[in-house]
Amino acid sequence: MVGVLIRMKLRVLAHSLTGPRVSSLAMGALVGLAAGGFSLRFIATGGTTIAAALILVWTVGWLAGPILMGGGDETLRPENFALLPLSPTKLAFGLLGASIAGVPPVATVIAFFGVVVGSCRFGVLPAIVAVITTVLALGFTVLLSRVVISLIGAVLGSRRGKDLGVLLAALAGLSYLPLRYAADAVVPALTQASPGLTATLLWLPTGWGPAAVEAATAGNWPVVAGALLALAIVDGALLWIWGRLLTRRLTTPPTNIAPTRRAKAAGRSARTPVGAVIGKELRMWGRDARRRAILLTSVLIGLLIPAFTGSGFMLPFAGLWVVAFSVLQLSNLYGYDGTSIWHTIVTPGAARADIRGRQWAWALIVGPVVVLAAVILPGVTGRAWAYPWVLGLLPAMLGAAAGFIVLLSVYWPYPVPQGENPFALGNNRPGFAQVMVRFLSILILAVSAAPSLILLIVGAGWFAVPVGVLAGALAAWQLGRLAEQRLLDRGPELLAQLGS
């Protein structure tokens, strides 16, 4: 069965490699293989402690990566096998084997193979032990990632669980901050061979493989047997847990929409077509767990990154960071709505109301946050001189961002799968070109603020504020017009793209 699922996954991947996905896969493969080769060298030559530390780093990457990059590998969805006469454990084992086919697993195999390479100089028996421990360690890493992501999906089945998932997405987005400080503290201890750190690394399951190889080299076979048995038991337990979680996933109807506490008058804000779209979008931002997850991640990353950069010098400008990250992460509005866009396409005159309503709704959600940050943070941090700069640049960037949100959504959308996991992108991740376009849009935001920036540089001070407001309004209006025209001209193509 494992071979069948591997061939099936490779066939699906081959058929999905069209257009920008090829460049995205090539870039990911290049980065992944380089990281795997780099890790192989250090695991093979760095000793037991370095090997245990790097295996731990790869395991943490398998835990945090699926949340940051879109919910893990969904090429083969368990729902597709729900009607087959397979036990949960057998299905989990088959999907585990299929998980090895892909760029991240191959890069991980290359990295973990450093244990085998490093053991070859000690003889045949340590090398055999290294091969066994490498297979078990790889199974532990992949299974732990699958179990954690499945547990998150199970928790997100409830209303409170979805709110917890939103917070988890934000924390995952900020995970590099504590990881950076942890690396600053751990790397010196690794280079100095700290006994306490070495003992801690070897007691973790990720350190049992290198510890078993070291024990085999010293001829301590009871330790070797204990480490191998412990890894096998942990892998078996994770496989059983994943099977139970797959059963729950296949028997629980998924939903991303949170239940409303009370009925509301749908026509309260529907006095105009634009008002109706604004009301609909505000409700969707409040109810859709996927939207809330990305929104809160953008806000928290934008607010906290300046706090840990440059001794707080950038903190008064945190509102500008929030605007930039919002454009980067929230510019797939039609992708979240999916094929429901056909209502807009077939309704005469609906394109303009839909574009303008989405712009206003985004501004009403993000605007208060960034305005409060711009008003409060310069004074709190004792940098009152930053007020003209922040208040002059923010309106221009906010207006341009409101335009880019919808422009990128109609030019470069990508479908988002339905399901209870708000982080999942399935096999529809944006291509490399789409990612680069979104990064480029952040640079263009700075161009929209150029008139205000010029006034600030020449010392015009507060005159930059009205100029920024005017520049932002013009950018939002013009970019919205471009998005509206694109929706009118290429609506059927957009519908086909979102339905793929």
JSON list of N, CA, C and O in Angstrom, two decimals, residues 87-89 92 239-249:
[
{"chain": "A", "resi": 87, "resn": "SER", "atom": "N", "xyz": [-7.94, 0.08, 8.05]},
{"chain": "A", "resi": 87, "resn": "SER", "atom": "CA", "xyz": [-7.92, 0.42, 9.47]},
{"chain": "A", "resi": 87, "resn": "SER", "atom": "C", "xyz": [-7.18, 1.75, 9.66]},
{"chain": "A", "resi": 87, "resn": "SER", "atom": "O", "xyz": [-6.36, 2.14, 8.82]},
{"chain": "A", "resi": 88, "resn": "PRO", "atom": "N", "xyz": [-7.46, 2.48, 10.73]},
{"chain": "A", "resi": 88, "resn": "PRO", "atom": "CA", "xyz": [-6.78, 3.77, 10.95]},
{"chain": "A", "resi": 88, "resn": "PRO", "atom": "C", "xyz": [-5.27, 3.65, 10.97]},
{"chain": "A", "resi": 88, "resn": "PRO", "atom": "O", "xyz": [-4.56, 4.48, 10.39]},
{"chain": "A", "resi": 89, "resn": "THR", "atom": "N", "xyz": [-4.75, 2.61, 11.63]},
{"chain": "A", "resi": 89, "resn": "THR", "atom": "CA", "xyz": [-3.30, 2.45, 11.72]},
{"chain": "A", "resi": 89, "resn": "THR", "atom": "C", "xyz": [-2.70, 2.16, 10.35]},
{"chain": "A", "resi": 89, "resn": "THR", "atom": "O", "xyz": [-1.64, 2.68, 9.99]},
{"chain": "A", "resi": 92, "resn": "ALA", "atom": "N", "xyz": [-2.72, 5.36, 8.40]},
{"chain": "A", "resi": 92, "resn": "ALA", "atom": "CA", "xyz": [-1.67, 6.24, 8.91]},
{"chain": "A", "resi": 92, "resn": "ALA", "atom": "C", "xyz": [-0.29, 5.78, 8.44]},
{"chain": "A", "resi": 92, "resn": "ALA", "atom": "O", "xyz": [0.56, 6.60, 8.06]},
{"chain": "A", "resi": 239, "resn": "LEU", "atom": "N", "xyz": [2.29, 6.67, 15.83]},
{"chain": "A", "resi": 239, "resn": "LEU", "atom": "CA", "xyz": [1.53, 6.12, 14.71]},
{"chain": "A", "resi": 239, "resn": "LEU", "atom": "C", "xyz": [0.11, 5.77, 15.14]},
{"chain": "A", "resi": 239, "resn": "LEU", "atom": "O", "xyz": [-0.86, 6.05, 14.41]},
{"chain": "A", "resi": 240, "resn": "TRP", "atom": "N", "xyz": [-0.04, 5.19, 16.33]},
{"chain": "A", "resi": 240, "resn": "TRP", "atom": "CA", "xyz": [-1.37, 4.84, 16.83]},
{"chain": "A", "resi": 240, "resn": "TRP", "atom": "C", "xyz": [-2.21, 6.11, 17.08]},
{"chain": "A", "resi": 240, "resn": "TRP", "atom": "O", "xyz": [-3.39, 6.16, 16.74]},
{"chain": "A", "resi": 241, "resn": "ILE", "atom": "N", "xyz": [-1.58, 7.13, 17.68]},
{"chain": "A", "resi": 241, "resn": "ILE", "atom": "CA", "xyz": [-2.31, 8.38, 17.95]},
{"chain": "A", "resi": 241, "resn": "ILE", "atom": "C", "xyz": [-2.74, 9.03, 16.64]},
{"chain": "A", "resi": 241, "resn": "ILE", "atom": "O", "xyz": [-3.87, 9.53, 16.52]},
{"chain": "A", "resi": 242, "resn": "TRP", "atom": "N", "xyz": [-1.85, 9.03, 15.66]},
{"chain": "A", "resi": 242, "resn": "TRP", "atom": "CA", "xyz": [-2.21, 9.64, 14.38]},
{"chain": "A", "resi": 242, "resn": "TRP", "atom": "C", "xyz": [-3.37, 8.88, 13.73]},
{"chain": "A", "resi": 242, "resn": "TRP", "atom": "O", "xyz": [-4.27, 9.48, 13.14]},
{"chain": "A", "resi": 243, "resn": "GLY", "atom": "N", "xyz": [-3.38, 7.57, 13.86]},
{"chain": "A", "resi": 243, "resn": "GLY", "atom": "CA", "xyz": [-4.50, 6.79, 13.33]},
{"chain": "A", "resi": 243, "resn": "GLY", "atom": "C", "xyz": [-5.81, 7.17, 13.97]},
{"chain": "A", "resi": 243, "resn": "GLY", "atom": "O", "xyz": [-6.84, 7.30, 13.31]},
{"chain": "A", "resi": 244, "resn": "ARG", "atom": "N", "xyz": [-5.80, 7.37, 15.30]},
{"chain": "A", "resi": 244, "resn": "ARG", "atom": "CA", "xyz": [-7.03, 7.78, 15.99]},
{"chain": "A", "resi": 244, "resn": "ARG", "atom": "C", "xyz": [-7.47, 9.18, 15.55]},
{"chain": "A", "resi": 244, "resn": "ARG", "atom": "O", "xyz": [-8.66, 9.46, 15.40]},
{"chain": "A", "resi": 245, "resn": "LEU", "atom": "N", "xyz": [-6.50, 10.08, 15.36]},
{"chain": "A", "resi": 245, "resn": "LEU", "atom": "CA", "xyz": [-6.83, 11.43, 14.91]},
{"chain": "A", "resi": 245, "resn": "LEU", "atom": "C", "xyz": [-7.37, 11.43, 13.48]},
{"chain": "A", "resi": 245, "resn": "LEU", "atom": "O", "xyz": [-8.24, 12.23, 13.13]},
{"chain": "A", "resi": 246, "resn": "LEU", "atom": "N", "xyz": [-6.84, 10.54, 12.64]},
{"chain": "A", "resi": 246, "resn": "LEU", "atom": "CA", "xyz": [-7.38, 10.41, 11.28]},
{"chain": "A", "resi": 246, "resn": "LEU", "atom": "C", "xyz": [-8.82, 9.94, 11.31]},
{"chain": "A", "resi": 246, "resn": "LEU", "atom": "O", "xyz": [-9.66, 10.40, 10.53]},
{"chain": "A", "resi": 247, "resn": "THR", "atom": "N", "xyz": [-9.12, 9.01, 12.23]},
{"chain": "A", "resi": 247, "resn": "THR", "atom": "CA", "xyz": [-10.51, 8.55, 12.36]},
{"chain": "A", "resi": 247, "resn": "THR", "atom": "C", "xyz": [-11.43, 9.69, 12.73]},
{"chain": "A", "resi": 247, "resn": "THR", "atom": "O", "xyz": [-12.53, 9.83, 12.18]},
{"chain": "A", "resi": 248, "resn": "ARG", "atom": "N", "xyz": [-11.00, 10.51, 13.67]},
{"chain": "A", "resi": 248, "resn": "ARG", "atom": "CA", "xyz": [-11.81, 11.66, 14.06]},
{"chain": "A", "resi": 248, "resn": "ARG", "atom": "C", "xyz": [-11.99, 12.63, 12.89]},
{"chain": "A", "resi": 248, "resn": "ARG", "atom": "O", "xyz": [-13.07, 13.16, 12.65]},
{"chain": "A", "resi": 249, "resn": "ARG", "atom": "N", "xyz": [-10.91, 12.85, 12.15]},
{"chain": "A", "resi": 249, "resn": "ARG", "atom": "CA", "xyz": [-11.00, 13.77, 11.02]},
{"chain": "A", "resi": 249, "resn": "ARG", "atom": "C", "xyz": [-11.96, 13.26, 9.97]},
{"chain": "A", "resi": 249, "resn": "ARG", "atom": "O", "xyz": [-12.70, 14.05, 9.35]}
]
